[in-house]
């Protein structure tokens, strides 16, 4: 459609496939153990889609979210069926997961009232777009926390093992209040998929090294993968890492 508008012939680029340095191959049965999943939105759903795509994986999940399925979710949420709208997301997802992925639905957001349901030392996966919830998850003293996020066509994943720079170091500012946040399924997919890779790697005993604590990926430019370590921040809103 664009060719008639061009003053000169257009160069057609060959499609690029993103290449990630995945430290493992998935063979045989793998038990991911108990994971607390915060949010039943698009990122978390694509994380679950990644787990279900690998036949040998099993897990016990506890998922927090009080939202209900809506038509606006259907463009990016693989577990939202347009003929079953208005259901609690955590219930709808649980009905569609295979038996090897056991899900305990909690139809409430993670908050000061529900935080008691998460014991210290948990492994937590956060797919929420609310940065304050990422901070709250870190304050629950998890042994391991991974966060999937999206922003401006960017898929961003940060990982926070116990004793290392935390969610507050990576996500310092709460950001501006925006009434409507534009979304696109391909960005949510990659964020959830990259979270899934880290969860699987950890369960297999091949966790990502500290030099790869943060992954930045722009799916519209598949060659643009940037991974780096994470430093302690003096401006961290979660805890003072520099107290004597």
mmCIF file of C-alpha atoms in Angstrom, residues 1-14:
data_model
loop_
_atom_site.group_PDB
_atom_site.id
_atom_site.type_symbol
_atom_site.label_atom_id
_atom_site.label_comp_id
_atom_site.label_asym_id
_atom_site.label_seq_id
_atom_site.Cartn_x
_atom_site.Cartn_y
_atom_site.Cartn_z
ATOM 1 C CA UNK A 1 0.000 0.000 0.000
ATOM 2 C CA UNK A 2 2.921 2.325 0.635
ATOM 3 C CA UNK A 3 4.689 1.781 -2.686
ATOM 4 C CA UNK A 4 2.445 4.153 -4.739
ATOM 5 C CA UNK A 5 3.195 6.890 -2.181
ATOM 6 C CA UNK A 6 6.965 6.548 -2.361
ATOM 7 C CA UNK A 7 9.017 8.797 -4.602
ATOM 8 C CA UNK A 8 11.605 6.023 -5.018
ATOM 9 C CA UNK A 9 11.509 2.223 -4.676
ATOM 10 C CA UNK A 10 11.179 1.042 -1.085
ATOM 11 C CA UNK A 11 13.736 -1.275 0.459
ATOM 12 C CA UNK A 12 12.012 -4.305 1.940
ATOM 13 C CA UNK A 13 13.867 -5.611 4.978
ATOM 14 C CA UNK A 14 14.004 -9.281 5.816
#
